Short mmCIF file of C-alpha atoms in Angstrom, two decimals:
data_model
loop_
_atom_site.label_atom_id
_atom_site.label_comp_id
_atom_site.label_asym_id
_atom_site.label_seq_id
_atom_site.Cartn_x
_atom_site.Cartn_y
_atom_site.Cartn_z
CA MET A 1 36.28 13.28 -50.83
CA ASN A 2 39.46 12.80 -51.78
CA ALA A 3 41.01 16.02 -53.04
CA LEU A 4 43.24 14.35 -55.81
CA SER A 5 41.78 13.83 -59.50
CA PRO A 6 39.49 10.90 -59.96
CA LEU A 7 41.70 9.38 -62.54
CA VAL A 8 44.46 9.99 -60.42
CA ARG A 9 42.72 7.65 -57.58
CA ILE A 10 41.51 5.24 -60.53
CA ARG A 11 44.89 4.64 -61.77
CA ALA A 12 46.92 4.36 -58.32
CA GLU A 13 44.01 1.87 -56.90
CA ARG A 14 43.58 -0.14 -60.16
CA ASP A 15 45.60 -3.27 -59.58
CA GLN A 16 43.51 -3.69 -56.06
CA MET A 17 40.33 -3.39 -58.45
CA SER A 18 38.27 -6.92 -59.25
CA ALA A 19 38.45 -7.81 -62.73
CA ILE A 20 34.88 -5.64 -64.04
CA GLU A 21 36.39 -3.03 -61.91
CA ARG A 22 39.63 -3.05 -63.99
CA ARG A 23 37.77 -3.28 -67.13
CA ILE A 24 35.96 0.19 -66.32
CA ALA A 25 38.99 1.86 -64.84
CA ASP A 26 40.70 1.18 -68.23
CA PHE A 27 38.03 2.27 -70.29
CA LEU A 28 37.77 5.37 -67.89
CA LEU A 29 41.48 5.87 -68.34
CA ASP A 30 41.92 5.57 -71.84
CA ASN A 31 38.66 7.54 -73.13
CA ALA A 32 38.46 10.29 -70.07
CA HIS A 33 38.35 13.33 -73.00
CA LEU A 34 35.56 11.36 -74.17
CA LEU A 35 33.03 10.47 -71.54
CA ARG A 36 30.70 13.28 -71.12
CA ASP A 37 28.67 11.59 -74.21
CA TYR A 38 28.44 8.29 -72.48
CA SER A 39 25.69 7.90 -69.76
CA SER A 40 26.11 4.97 -67.17
CA GLN A 41 23.87 2.50 -69.47
CA GLN A 42 25.97 3.36 -72.28
CA LEU A 43 29.06 2.97 -70.73
CA ALA A 44 27.57 -0.89 -69.36
CA ASN A 45 26.76 -1.59 -73.00
CA ALA A 46 29.99 -0.67 -74.47
CA LEU A 47 31.82 -2.77 -71.79
CA LYS A 48 29.58 -5.66 -71.76
CA ILE A 49 28.68 -5.16 -67.95
CA SER A 50 25.26 -4.05 -65.97
CA GLN A 51 24.42 -0.72 -65.31
CA SER A 52 24.89 -1.31 -61.65
CA SER A 53 28.37 -2.23 -61.48
CA VAL A 54 29.16 0.68 -63.24
CA VAL A 55 27.15 2.62 -60.60
CA LYS A 56 28.74 0.84 -57.77
CA PHE A 57 32.34 1.58 -59.28
CA SER A 58 31.36 5.34 -58.86
CA GLN A 59 30.48 4.74 -54.95
CA LYS A 60 33.42 2.82 -54.81
CA LEU A 61 35.26 5.64 -54.99
CA GLY A 62 33.47 7.91 -53.05
CA PHE A 63 30.76 9.44 -55.61
CA LYS A 64 26.97 9.72 -55.30
CA GLY A 65 26.73 7.87 -58.63
CA TYR A 66 27.95 7.83 -62.16
CA PRO A 67 27.24 11.53 -62.89
CA ASP A 68 29.19 12.74 -60.15
CA LEU A 69 32.08 10.67 -61.16
CA LYS A 70 31.58 11.52 -64.66
CA PHE A 71 31.51 15.77 -63.72
CA SER A 72 34.51 15.43 -61.54
CA ILE A 73 36.38 13.55 -64.66
CA GLY A 74 35.41 16.31 -66.95
CA GLU A 75 36.88 19.13 -64.74
CA SER A 76 40.00 17.16 -64.38
CA VAL A 77 40.31 16.76 -68.11
CA ALA A 78 39.67 20.27 -68.79
CA HIS A 79 42.30 21.38 -65.68
CA HIS A 80 44.67 19.49 -67.32
CA ARG A 81 44.57 20.24 -70.84
CA ALA A 82 44.61 24.27 -69.89
CA ILE A 83 47.59 23.18 -67.97
CA GLU A 84 49.38 21.32 -71.31
CA ASN A 85 48.23 24.25 -72.87
CA ALA A 86 50.12 26.70 -70.99
CA GLY A 87 52.70 24.90 -70.99
CA GLN A 88 52.75 24.32 -75.05
CA ALA A 89 52.62 28.19 -75.37
CA GLU A 90 55.97 28.94 -72.79
CA GLY A 91 57.62 25.95 -75.12
CA LEU A 92 57.11 28.05 -77.75
CA LEU A 93 58.96 30.84 -76.32
CA ALA A 94 62.26 28.70 -74.52
CA HIS A 95 64.14 25.87 -75.66
CA PRO A 96 62.97 22.58 -76.65
CA TYR A 97 64.47 21.70 -73.74
CA ALA A 98 62.60 23.24 -71.65
CA ALA A 99 59.22 22.28 -72.75
CA LEU A 100 60.81 18.77 -72.36
CA ALA A 101 61.72 18.94 -68.34
CA ASP A 102 58.52 20.76 -68.08
CA SER A 103 56.52 18.06 -69.10
CA LEU A 104 58.91 15.41 -67.16
CA TRP A 105 58.06 17.30 -64.17
CA ARG A 106 54.60 17.49 -64.07
CA ARG A 107 54.47 13.35 -65.10
CA LYS A 108 56.53 12.77 -61.64
CA MET A 109 54.50 15.10 -59.65
CA ASP A 110 51.08 12.86 -60.74
CA ALA A 111 53.27 9.91 -60.05
CA GLU A 112 54.35 10.76 -56.70
CA LYS A 113 50.25 12.10 -55.84
CA GLU A 114 49.17 8.71 -56.56
CA THR A 115 52.15 7.23 -54.73
CA ARG A 116 50.76 9.58 -51.50
CA LEU A 117 47.12 8.17 -51.84
CA ILE A 118 48.37 4.45 -51.45
CA ASN A 119 50.51 4.98 -48.64
CA ALA A 120 48.19 5.91 -45.87
CA PRO A 121 49.65 8.57 -42.88
CA ALA A 122 49.19 5.68 -40.03
CA GLN A 123 50.94 3.06 -42.54
CA LEU A 124 53.98 5.11 -42.70
CA GLU A 125 54.02 5.96 -38.82
CA ALA A 126 53.79 2.38 -37.94
CA ILE A 127 56.75 1.12 -40.50
CA ALA A 128 58.87 4.34 -38.90
CA ALA A 129 57.91 2.61 -35.35
CA MET A 130 58.86 -0.48 -36.63
CA ILE A 131 62.23 0.73 -37.69
CA ALA A 132 63.16 2.81 -35.03
CA ALA A 133 62.47 -0.19 -32.45
CA ALA A 134 64.23 -2.73 -34.54
CA PRO A 135 67.87 -4.40 -32.71
CA LYS A 136 69.21 -4.61 -36.02
CA LEU A 137 68.25 -3.61 -39.44
CA VAL A 138 68.99 -5.39 -42.99
CA VAL A 139 68.34 -3.34 -46.38
CA SER A 140 68.46 -5.30 -49.32
CA GLY A 141 67.77 -4.85 -52.72
CA LEU A 142 69.26 -6.36 -56.52
CA GLY A 143 70.29 -5.21 -59.45
CA GLU A 144 68.95 -1.05 -60.08
CA ASP A 145 66.91 -1.40 -56.47
CA GLY A 146 69.82 -1.74 -54.89
CA ILE A 147 70.93 1.77 -55.54
CA GLN A 148 67.87 3.17 -53.63
CA ALA A 149 68.59 0.37 -51.23
CA GLN A 150 71.99 1.10 -50.13
CA SER A 151 71.26 5.10 -50.34
CA PHE A 152 68.46 4.74 -48.05
CA ALA A 153 70.42 2.30 -45.71
CA LEU A 154 73.05 4.85 -45.65
CA ARG A 155 70.66 7.47 -44.25
CA LEU A 156 69.18 4.95 -42.02
CA SER A 157 73.04 4.27 -40.53
CA LEU A 158 73.40 8.39 -40.37
CA LEU A 159 70.40 8.23 -37.89
CA GLY A 160 72.56 6.07 -35.56
CA LEU A 161 70.49 2.73 -36.49
CA HIS A 162 72.30 -0.46 -36.45
CA CYS A 163 71.69 -1.23 -40.20
CA VAL A 164 73.68 -3.03 -43.07
CA HIS A 165 73.07 -3.07 -46.47
CA HIS A 166 73.01 -6.57 -48.95
CA GLY A 167 72.92 -6.50 -52.56
CA ASP A 168 73.49 -10.92 -52.86
CA PRO A 169 71.19 -12.94 -51.45
CA VAL A 170 73.63 -15.68 -50.31
CA LEU A 171 75.09 -12.59 -48.41
CA LEU A 172 72.18 -11.24 -47.19
CA SER A 173 70.75 -14.91 -46.01
CA THR A 174 74.36 -15.09 -43.91
CA ALA A 175 73.30 -12.24 -41.94
CA LEU A 176 70.01 -13.34 -41.58
CA ALA A 177 71.17 -16.53 -39.78
CA GLY A 178 71.41 -14.83 -36.78
CA ALA A 179 68.34 -12.86 -36.93
CA CYS A 180 66.91 -11.78 -33.86
CA HIS A 181 62.96 -11.44 -32.45
CA ASN A 182 61.89 -7.88 -33.83
CA ASP A 183 65.10 -7.52 -36.27
CA VAL A 184 63.42 -5.92 -39.39
CA MET A 185 64.28 -6.20 -42.95
CA LEU A 186 63.48 -3.55 -45.74
CA VAL A 187 63.39 -5.33 -48.98
CA PHE A 188 63.33 -3.26 -52.44
CA SER A 189 61.94 -4.97 -55.37
CA GLU A 190 60.51 -2.67 -57.83
CA HIS A 191 58.39 -5.88 -59.42
CA GLY A 192 58.77 -7.94 -56.15
CA LYS A 193 58.98 -11.29 -58.05
CA GLN A 194 62.91 -12.49 -56.66
CA PRO A 195 62.28 -16.18 -55.44
CA ALA A 196 65.46 -15.40 -53.59
CA LEU A 197 64.19 -12.36 -51.63
CA ALA A 198 60.84 -14.24 -51.52
CA GLN A 199 62.53 -17.22 -49.51
CA VAL A 200 64.80 -14.94 -47.06
CA SER A 201 61.59 -12.85 -45.91
CA ARG A 202 59.93 -16.34 -44.85
CA ASP A 203 62.81 -17.40 -43.19
CA LEU A 204 63.32 -14.18 -41.38
CA ARG A 205 59.64 -13.48 -40.46
CA ALA A 206 59.92 -17.26 -39.40
CA ARG A 207 62.85 -16.37 -36.62
CA GLY A 208 60.19 -13.55 -35.27
CA GLY A 209 62.00 -10.75 -37.50
CA LYS A 210 59.84 -8.61 -39.49
CA VAL A 211 59.95 -7.30 -42.75
CA VAL A 212 58.89 -4.30 -45.50
CA SER A 213 58.74 -4.27 -48.89
CA ILE A 214 58.95 -1.44 -51.38
CA THR A 215 57.28 -2.42 -54.54
CA ARG A 216 55.26 -1.42 -57.25
CA HIS A 217 51.68 -1.24 -55.99
CA THR A 218 51.11 -4.69 -57.44
CA ALA A 219 50.06 -7.96 -56.35
CA ASN A 220 53.52 -9.63 -55.61
CA VAL A 221 55.03 -12.60 -53.70
CA LEU A 222 57.45 -10.07 -51.62
CA ARG A 223 54.19 -8.34 -51.14
CA ALA A 224 52.29 -11.19 -49.74
CA HIS A 225 55.62 -12.14 -47.11
CA ALA A 226 55.63 -9.00 -45.72
CA ASP A 227 54.95 -7.35 -42.30
CA GLN A 228 54.01 -3.95 -43.83
CA SER A 229 54.24 -2.47 -47.69
CA LEU A 230 55.48 0.60 -48.91
CA LEU A 231 53.90 0.92 -52.17
CA VAL A 232 54.59 3.26 -55.59
CA SER A 233 52.37 4.34 -58.41
CA ALA A 234 54.19 5.18 -61.48
CA HIS A 235 52.59 4.71 -64.95
CA ASP A 236 53.62 5.92 -68.43
CA GLU A 237 53.66 4.22 -71.73
CA ARG A 238 56.93 5.39 -72.84
CA ALA A 239 59.85 2.84 -71.86
CA GLU A 240 62.05 5.26 -71.44
CA ILE A 241 59.82 7.50 -68.80
CA GLU A 242 58.62 5.05 -66.57
CA PRO A 243 61.69 4.06 -65.03
CA LEU A 244 62.09 7.83 -64.67
CA LEU A 245 58.48 8.48 -62.78
CA TYR A 246 59.25 4.91 -60.63
CA ARG A 247 62.02 6.32 -58.78
CA ALA A 248 61.21 9.81 -58.62
CA ALA A 249 57.68 8.42 -56.88
CA LEU A 250 59.90 6.07 -54.37
CA GLN A 251 62.68 8.84 -53.58
CA HIS A 252 60.07 11.05 -52.36
CA LEU A 253 57.97 8.17 -50.32
CA LEU A 254 61.74 7.43 -48.79
CA ASP A 255 62.50 11.02 -48.00
CA VAL A 256 58.86 11.48 -46.06
CA LEU A 257 59.45 8.03 -44.44
CA PHE A 258 63.22 9.44 -43.28
CA LEU A 259 61.68 12.71 -42.23
CA ALA A 260 58.97 10.53 -40.01
CA LEU A 261 61.70 8.59 -38.22
CA CYS A 262 63.73 12.48 -37.63
CA GLU A 263 60.54 13.92 -36.45
CA ARG A 264 59.21 10.72 -34.46
CA HIS A 265 62.78 10.75 -32.27
CA GLY A 266 64.59 13.82 -31.58
CA GLU A 267 67.65 11.98 -30.68
CA ARG A 268 67.93 10.55 -33.76
CA LEU A 269 68.42 14.26 -34.93
CA VAL A 270 71.57 14.91 -32.73
CA HIS A 271 73.06 11.46 -34.14
CA LEU A 272 72.30 12.90 -37.67
CA GLN A 273 74.31 16.06 -37.45
CA ALA A 274 77.42 14.49 -35.38
CA ASN A 275 77.03 11.64 -38.10
CA VAL A 276 77.17 14.36 -41.13
CA GLU A 277 79.48 16.60 -39.47
CA ARG A 278 82.19 13.55 -38.68
CA LEU A 279 81.62 12.44 -42.53
CA ARG A 280 82.31 16.09 -43.71
CA GLN A 281 85.94 16.09 -42.36
CA LEU A 282 86.66 12.56 -43.06
CA LEU A 283 85.79 14.02 -47.10
CA ASP A 284 86.66 17.81 -46.66
CA PRO A 285 89.09 18.00 -44.15
#
């Protein structure tokens, strides 16, 4: 059994569930605090599905049955409620912004946990190996995605990897015109819906290159045309909060990948230290 909260697992895996499973998942997420009053048959009746669908859903998450899932969710709700109550009690004695900061920090932690759950260590290792072996790396992202893309491209370059960043689809397509076998492109796109990036991805793969997509944990065109995918799970109903959670979870995921590259190839650390020192001398002679 995964040590993470069942609610975190359900939210993280929701986008890959069947239609009936999503209905069960949404009900559990929206009514977790009331779940103790529902038997598997009552839940099935409320959703107009079979009781066996509820049981199979529970077992797919790794539980023996619905009672075990319900008990685990109840424990999770009680745990989070205790944490929130403690945070609120502390907030009464502190500045209002302290309570706001604490709440945001907890939501970021949840997003990072969800994201870690859906990116298996073996997958991160495979992506790190693909990047390390690439003759050339191209990193791209449009709009706000380009900020994270440019930052990560810089860090890859500091490791001594042949890496360039492009934030314009035309320049990106031109840069990839001479792509070689096993060149790798990392494509940043939160929702994975940009047709131009999807077309460039298809073109690169046709030349023998590899594509790594970095998107939300949803079915999207960029992910469909990628050899490997990094996935971000960050959810909040508040429009001002959800982008903050996405960026925080994405940054943590990229940090883990960066460290994997450092650990996998010791010589990369030599390049990193030399390049950081060179930049320090340029910026602070």
